[in-house]
Amino acid sequence: MARHAQKAYLVSANDRILLFERRKTPKEVGHEEFLTLVRGANTPTYKHIFGWHDGKALPPIKALAALGEALIHKPYASSDDSDIPAGYTYFGQFIFHDISFMGPGKDPPNDRTPALDLDSVLRIDAAVMPGTGCHDSGPLPIGCTSGSVVMAEDLPRVDLELPEEGKPLIVDSRNDDFLPLAQCHVALLKFFNAIAKREGYDPAKKGSYDKVWWQKVRRIWLQHFQSAVLHDYLPRIVDRSSFRSVMQHGRCIVKAGASSQNPDWLPIEFGAAVARFGHSMIRDAYRPWNRIEGLARLSEFMESSYANSGDKLSSSAHRLLRNWVTNWFLLLDFSGTAYDALAIEPIKASKINLSLSPALASLPSCLFDELCSNPAPGDVFALAEETMKTGHELGLATAQHAVFLTNAALASKQQPPLAYLLPEQIPTDDPSVRQAFTEHPDLLTRTPLWYYILREAEHFGGGCHLGPLGSRIVMETVHAAIESSANSILSQPAWRPQLPSANLRHFSMPDLIAMAGHPNPIG
């Protein structure tokens, strides 16, 4: 099972499938091995959109190590806030998980796909989910919290006294690696159940609903989520120019969508580098979280999962403690929704920049394994260095080459070119980072894609949104994922929300949470 710290990637290249494994030479795999990897290990399949580059075209590994080491020592300012409510940090992770974790196309038909179709929550054509819901929570089971007052606010989990008790019964186990991400998954379960009840669901008739009913509920659920992604999440993350360009003139670098017959279109540049901008948005701690006294730290978020289980899921109940249930009022702005009177100024995400939270800068090596409940002291990896070395092993294009190819594609569509960083703008003002570039000047003209995406967000967006290249890649990838869905709102220009929404034309993440139930369930 793939985890956040991924060890292997399958990449489609010129009618071949290449397996890239951490710290190993890539190898070609046959059809049977491909199916085994995809179905057994749930390894995603990707495609290079800027070409596969060998080591001669990339900065040397020692330069990446030096830059990674410099970024560890870069000061972290916990008060360096963006203007993005913190909840979008984790909804972003959830979105990217849904499109970056897939099976082999249409064989079998209910396998994962790169479309944004919420198959990370409910498999395509599925009408049931494993597990027993808490308090008849609805057609999709929702797990009980632990404590004296039990609530349906956790992921469905393996029952007590069974093998692997506490293990999440969800399609994509990565969504249980981190508490806020797990709570996003719970919110999508609750949202589905709320729509089902609106469409006449009766627990006494649970097994009597036909395929047509399920498909209708799923379509309403999915299309409102797609609207929130397209018109609420993306405008907060990408720059206005890229958003308008793709919406008005279409994509130019991501060749996918409804017309594509190739399921292996997802850019490896997105999965292994660009989408990881979200790590920089994660705060070192949150205050308040809900009823937790003091700070809620990232280490505690990780411990509140099965795979990284610490005290939060090591109790006899093996369930999330009730006090850790998310208060969404603290993470999203509910102005204009049914909860307008209770809306408050939400906690903001950290800026999109090169300052990683200390808790993320160095992580336990066992995150590459299926379970990481007892990490060995000192056995860690540096996130920045690991990400750049992974990009090198995957043959990702340098940022300069990616900008060149993107601008050529834009020119072919008579669209204006992307602005880009000049060599002197690529280092930050931090002395240790500048020293790394001084000692390894190749980094100025062969810049790792991940570093560049964060640096341009600092330079062009002030850390409050992605820069030109990052915006274009994210916008095109997510747009393609929405278009690829069988129930895409992009194929229905006249689509409008039929659920309560603050905007008559579009749905939003606060609308979704408000429909799912009270934003602060424990009060």
PDB file of C-alpha atoms in Angstrom, residues 182-336:
ATOM      1  CA  ALA A 182      -8.829  11.887   7.808  1.00  0.00           C
ATOM      2  CA  GLN A 183     -11.392  14.451   8.923  1.00  0.00           C
ATOM      3  CA  CYS A 184     -11.726  15.662   5.311  1.00  0.00           C
ATOM      4  CA  HIS A 185     -12.518  12.068   4.350  1.00  0.00           C
ATOM      5  CA  VAL A 186     -15.104  11.865   7.146  1.00  0.00           C
ATOM      6  CA  ALA A 187     -16.644  15.115   5.886  1.00  0.00           C
ATOM      7  CA  LEU A 188     -17.094  13.586   2.403  1.00  0.00           C
ATOM      8  CA  LEU A 189     -18.776  10.515   3.942  1.00  0.00           C
ATOM      9  CA  LYS A 190     -21.116  12.747   5.935  1.00  0.00           C
ATOM     10  CA  PHE A 191     -21.813  14.871   2.866  1.00  0.00           C
ATOM     11  CA  PHE A 192     -22.844  11.788   0.871  1.00  0.00           C
ATOM     12  CA  ASN A 193     -25.112  10.603   3.672  1.00  0.00           C
ATOM     13  CA  ALA A 194     -26.742  14.030   3.967  1.00  0.00           C
ATOM     14  CA  ILE A 195     -27.543  13.999   0.241  1.00  0.00           C
ATOM     15  CA  ALA A 196     -28.875  10.432   0.529  1.00  0.00           C
ATOM     16  CA  LYS A 197     -31.248  11.523   3.317  1.00  0.00           C
ATOM     17  CA  ARG A 198     -32.340  14.475   1.191  1.00  0.00           C
ATOM     18  CA  GLU A 199     -33.142  11.962  -1.567  1.00  0.00           C
ATOM     19  CA  GLY A 200     -35.336   9.889   0.767  1.00  0.00           C
ATOM     20  CA  TYR A 201     -32.905   7.437   2.353  1.00  0.00           C
ATOM     21  CA  ASP A 202     -34.513   5.288   5.079  1.00  0.00           C
ATOM     22  CA  PRO A 203     -32.235   3.083   7.252  1.00  0.00           C
ATOM     23  CA  ALA A 204     -35.031   0.502   7.490  1.00  0.00           C
ATOM     24  CA  LYS A 205     -34.809   0.057   3.705  1.00  0.00           C
ATOM     25  CA  LYS A 206     -31.029   0.162   3.479  1.00  0.00           C
ATOM     26  CA  GLY A 207     -30.668  -2.763   1.066  1.00  0.00           C
ATOM     27  CA  SER A 208     -33.586  -1.908  -1.175  1.00  0.00           C
ATOM     28  CA  TYR A 209     -32.194   1.043  -3.127  1.00  0.00           C
ATOM     29  CA  ASP A 210     -31.457   0.276  -6.763  1.00  0.00           C
ATOM     30  CA  LYS A 211     -28.486   1.258  -8.909  1.00  0.00           C
ATOM     31  CA  VAL A 212     -30.307   4.248 -10.395  1.00  0.00           C
ATOM     32  CA  TRP A 213     -30.853   5.759  -6.917  1.00  0.00           C
ATOM     33  CA  TRP A 214     -27.210   5.238  -5.955  1.00  0.00           C
ATOM     34  CA  GLN A 215     -26.026   6.795  -9.214  1.00  0.00           C
ATOM     35  CA  LYS A 216     -28.226   9.847  -8.678  1.00  0.00           C
ATOM     36  CA  VAL A 217     -26.922  10.407  -5.136  1.00  0.00           C
ATOM     37  CA  ARG A 218     -23.356   9.870  -6.293  1.00  0.00           C
ATOM     38  CA  ARG A 219     -23.771  12.317  -9.198  1.00  0.00           C
ATOM     39  CA  ILE A 220     -25.113  15.077  -6.919  1.00  0.00           C
ATOM     40  CA  TRP A 221     -22.342  14.391  -4.384  1.00  0.00           C
ATOM     41  CA  LEU A 222     -19.551  14.358  -6.967  1.00  0.00           C
ATOM     42  CA  GLN A 223     -20.625  17.341  -9.035  1.00  0.00           C
ATOM     43  CA  HIS A 224     -20.992  19.606  -6.013  1.00  0.00           C
ATOM     44  CA  PHE A 225     -17.543  18.536  -4.863  1.00  0.00           C
ATOM     45  CA  GLN A 226     -16.112  19.230  -8.327  1.00  0.00           C
ATOM     46  CA  SER A 227     -17.697  22.699  -8.236  1.00  0.00           C
ATOM     47  CA  ALA A 228     -16.069  23.406  -4.860  1.00  0.00           C
ATOM     48  CA  VAL A 229     -12.688  22.266  -6.213  1.00  0.00           C
ATOM     49  CA  LEU A 230     -12.964  24.237  -9.452  1.00  0.00           C
ATOM     50  CA  HIS A 231     -14.477  27.454  -8.124  1.00  0.00           C
ATOM     51  CA  ASP A 232     -13.404  27.608  -4.469  1.00  0.00           C
ATOM     52  CA  TYR A 233     -10.150  25.652  -4.000  1.00  0.00           C
ATOM     53  CA  LEU A 234      -8.305  26.376  -7.256  1.00  0.00           C
ATOM     54  CA  PRO A 235      -8.875  30.177  -7.301  1.00  0.00           C
ATOM     55  CA  ARG A 236      -7.263  30.357  -3.867  1.00  0.00           C
ATOM     56  CA  ILE A 237      -4.209  28.321  -4.913  1.00  0.00           C
ATOM     57  CA  VAL A 238      -3.367  29.295  -8.509  1.00  0.00           C
ATOM     58  CA  ASP A 239      -2.829  32.749  -9.972  1.00  0.00           C
ATOM     59  CA  ARG A 240      -5.719  34.493 -11.734  1.00  0.00           C
ATOM     60  CA  SER A 241      -4.020  34.471 -15.114  1.00  0.00           C
ATOM     61  CA  SER A 242      -3.638  30.682 -15.218  1.00  0.00           C
ATOM     62  CA  PHE A 243      -7.166  30.110 -13.934  1.00  0.00           C
ATOM     63  CA  ARG A 244      -8.743  32.391 -16.557  1.00  0.00           C
ATOM     64  CA  SER A 245      -6.549  31.063 -19.361  1.00  0.00           C
ATOM     65  CA  VAL A 246      -7.423  27.401 -18.778  1.00  0.00           C
ATOM     66  CA  MET A 247     -11.114  28.085 -18.179  1.00  0.00           C
ATOM     67  CA  GLN A 248     -11.440  30.265 -21.304  1.00  0.00           C
ATOM     68  CA  HIS A 249      -8.921  28.743 -23.731  1.00  0.00           C
ATOM     69  CA  GLY A 250      -8.316  25.222 -22.471  1.00  0.00           C
ATOM     70  CA  ARG A 251      -5.182  23.293 -21.535  1.00  0.00           C
ATOM     71  CA  CYS A 252      -1.911  23.188 -23.451  1.00  0.00           C
ATOM     72  CA  ILE A 253       0.495  20.892 -21.550  1.00  0.00           C
ATOM     73  CA  VAL A 254      -1.715  18.189 -19.962  1.00  0.00           C
ATOM     74  CA  LYS A 255      -3.128  16.047 -22.756  1.00  0.00           C
ATOM     75  CA  ALA A 256      -5.962  14.181 -21.087  1.00  0.00           C
ATOM     76  CA  GLY A 257      -9.595  14.502 -20.211  1.00  0.00           C
ATOM     77  CA  ALA A 258     -12.820  13.067 -21.566  1.00  0.00           C
ATOM     78  CA  SER A 259     -11.420  12.533 -25.080  1.00  0.00           C
ATOM     79  CA  SER A 260      -8.332  10.626 -23.923  1.00  0.00           C
ATOM     80  CA  GLN A 261      -8.290   6.839 -24.240  1.00  0.00           C
ATOM     81  CA  ASN A 262      -5.035   6.568 -22.288  1.00  0.00           C
ATOM     82  CA  PRO A 263      -5.507   6.231 -18.531  1.00  0.00           C
ATOM     83  CA  ASP A 264      -1.811   6.978 -17.915  1.00  0.00           C
ATOM     84  CA  TRP A 265      -1.955  10.739 -18.496  1.00  0.00           C
ATOM     85  CA  LEU A 266      -1.303  12.055 -14.986  1.00  0.00           C
ATOM     86  CA  PRO A 267       1.903  14.155 -15.009  1.00  0.00           C
ATOM     87  CA  ILE A 268       4.714  12.663 -12.943  1.00  0.00           C
ATOM     88  CA  GLU A 269       5.931  16.254 -12.546  1.00  0.00           C
ATOM     89  CA  PHE A 270       2.690  16.964 -10.696  1.00  0.00           C
ATOM     90  CA  GLY A 271       2.726  13.839  -8.505  1.00  0.00           C
ATOM     91  CA  ALA A 272       6.403  13.863  -7.518  1.00  0.00           C
ATOM     92  CA  ALA A 273       7.136  17.587  -7.290  1.00  0.00           C
ATOM     93  CA  VAL A 274       4.531  20.259  -7.979  1.00  0.00           C
ATOM     94  CA  ALA A 275       1.648  18.894  -5.869  1.00  0.00           C
ATOM     95  CA  ARG A 276       3.985  18.790  -2.894  1.00  0.00           C
ATOM     96  CA  PHE A 277       3.737  22.546  -2.486  1.00  0.00           C
ATOM     97  CA  GLY A 278       1.052  21.748   0.099  1.00  0.00           C
ATOM     98  CA  HIS A 279       3.698  20.604   2.600  1.00  0.00           C
ATOM     99  CA  SER A 280       4.754  24.225   2.997  1.00  0.00           C
ATOM    100  CA  MET A 281       1.178  25.250   3.917  1.00  0.00           C
ATOM    101  CA  ILE A 282       1.100  22.953   6.952  1.00  0.00           C
ATOM    102  CA  ARG A 283       1.533  24.824  10.222  1.00  0.00           C
ATOM    103  CA  ASP A 284       3.837  23.497  12.923  1.00  0.00           C
ATOM    104  CA  ALA A 285       0.945  23.634  15.413  1.00  0.00           C
ATOM    105  CA  TYR A 286      -2.654  24.834  15.612  1.00  0.00           C
ATOM    106  CA  ARG A 287      -4.261  26.734  18.457  1.00  0.00           C
ATOM    107  CA  PRO A 288      -7.032  26.163  19.124  1.00  0.00           C
ATOM    108  CA  TRP A 289      -7.960  22.892  17.382  1.00  0.00           C
ATOM    109  CA  ASN A 290     -11.095  21.985  19.285  1.00  0.00           C
ATOM    110  CA  ARG A 291     -11.132  21.051  22.951  1.00  0.00           C
ATOM    111  CA  ILE A 292      -7.410  20.356  23.097  1.00  0.00           C
ATOM    112  CA  GLU A 293      -5.654  22.423  25.727  1.00  0.00           C
ATOM    113  CA  GLY A 294      -2.644  24.255  24.375  1.00  0.00           C
ATOM    114  CA  LEU A 295      -1.227  23.559  20.940  1.00  0.00           C
ATOM    115  CA  ALA A 296      -2.293  20.723  18.644  1.00  0.00           C
ATOM    116  CA  ARG A 297       1.014  19.634  17.096  1.00  0.00           C
ATOM    117  CA  LEU A 298       1.748  17.837  13.843  1.00  0.00           C
ATOM    118  CA  SER A 299       3.228  14.877  15.682  1.00  0.00           C
ATOM    119  CA  GLU A 300      -0.130  14.398  17.434  1.00  0.00           C
ATOM    120  CA  PHE A 301      -1.964  14.601  14.098  1.00  0.00           C
ATOM    121  CA  MET A 302       0.242  11.790  12.813  1.00  0.00           C
ATOM    122  CA  GLU A 303      -0.243   9.690  15.943  1.00  0.00           C
ATOM    123  CA  SER A 304      -4.009   9.936  15.479  1.00  0.00           C
ATOM    124  CA  SER A 305      -3.842   7.398  12.669  1.00  0.00           C
ATOM    125  CA  TYR A 306      -3.629   3.632  12.473  1.00  0.00           C
ATOM    126  CA  ALA A 307      -0.394   3.448  10.469  1.00  0.00           C
ATOM    127  CA  ASN A 308       1.457   5.950  12.684  1.00  0.00           C
ATOM    128  CA  SER A 309      -0.429   4.970  15.816  1.00  0.00           C
ATOM    129  CA  GLY A 310       0.616   6.622  19.026  1.00  0.00           C
ATOM    130  CA  ASP A 311      -1.462   7.332  22.103  1.00  0.00           C
ATOM    131  CA  LYS A 312      -4.398   8.686  20.111  1.00  0.00           C
ATOM    132  CA  LEU A 313      -5.277   5.272  18.635  1.00  0.00           C
ATOM    133  CA  SER A 314      -3.521   2.987  21.098  1.00  0.00           C
ATOM    134  CA  SER A 315      -6.285   3.158  23.642  1.00  0.00           C
ATOM    135  CA  SER A 316      -8.497   0.136  24.278  1.00  0.00           C
ATOM    136  CA  ALA A 317     -11.089   1.671  21.968  1.00  0.00           C
ATOM    137  CA  HIS A 318      -8.726   2.078  18.966  1.00  0.00           C
ATOM    138  CA  ARG A 319     -10.814   5.036  17.893  1.00  0.00           C
ATOM    139  CA  LEU A 320     -10.268   8.755  17.558  1.00  0.00           C
ATOM    140  CA  LEU A 321     -10.660  10.607  20.841  1.00  0.00           C
ATOM    141  CA  ARG A 322     -13.745  12.824  20.757  1.00  0.00           C
ATOM    142  CA  ASN A 323     -11.872  15.986  21.754  1.00  0.00           C
ATOM    143  CA  TRP A 324      -9.854  15.771  18.516  1.00  0.00           C
ATOM    144  CA  VAL A 325     -12.878  15.987  16.194  1.00  0.00           C
ATOM    145  CA  THR A 326     -12.376  18.985  13.891  1.00  0.00           C
ATOM    146  CA  ASN A 327     -14.042  22.333  14.563  1.00  0.00           C
ATOM    147  CA  TRP A 328     -14.395  23.509  10.968  1.00  0.00           C
ATOM    148  CA  PHE A 329     -15.261  27.043  12.087  1.00  0.00           C
ATOM    149  CA  LEU A 330     -11.552  27.357  12.906  1.00  0.00           C
ATOM    150  CA  LEU A 331     -10.421  26.206   9.449  1.00  0.00           C
ATOM    151  CA  LEU A 332     -12.918  27.669   6.936  1.00  0.00           C
ATOM    152  CA  ASP A 333     -14.924  30.885   6.547  1.00  0.00           C
ATOM    153  CA  PHE A 334     -18.658  30.148   6.847  1.00  0.00           C
ATOM    154  CA  SER A 335     -19.826  33.666   5.998  1.00  0.00           C
ATOM    155  CA  GLY A 336     -22.902  33.515   3.780  1.00  0.00           C
TER     156      GLY A 336
END
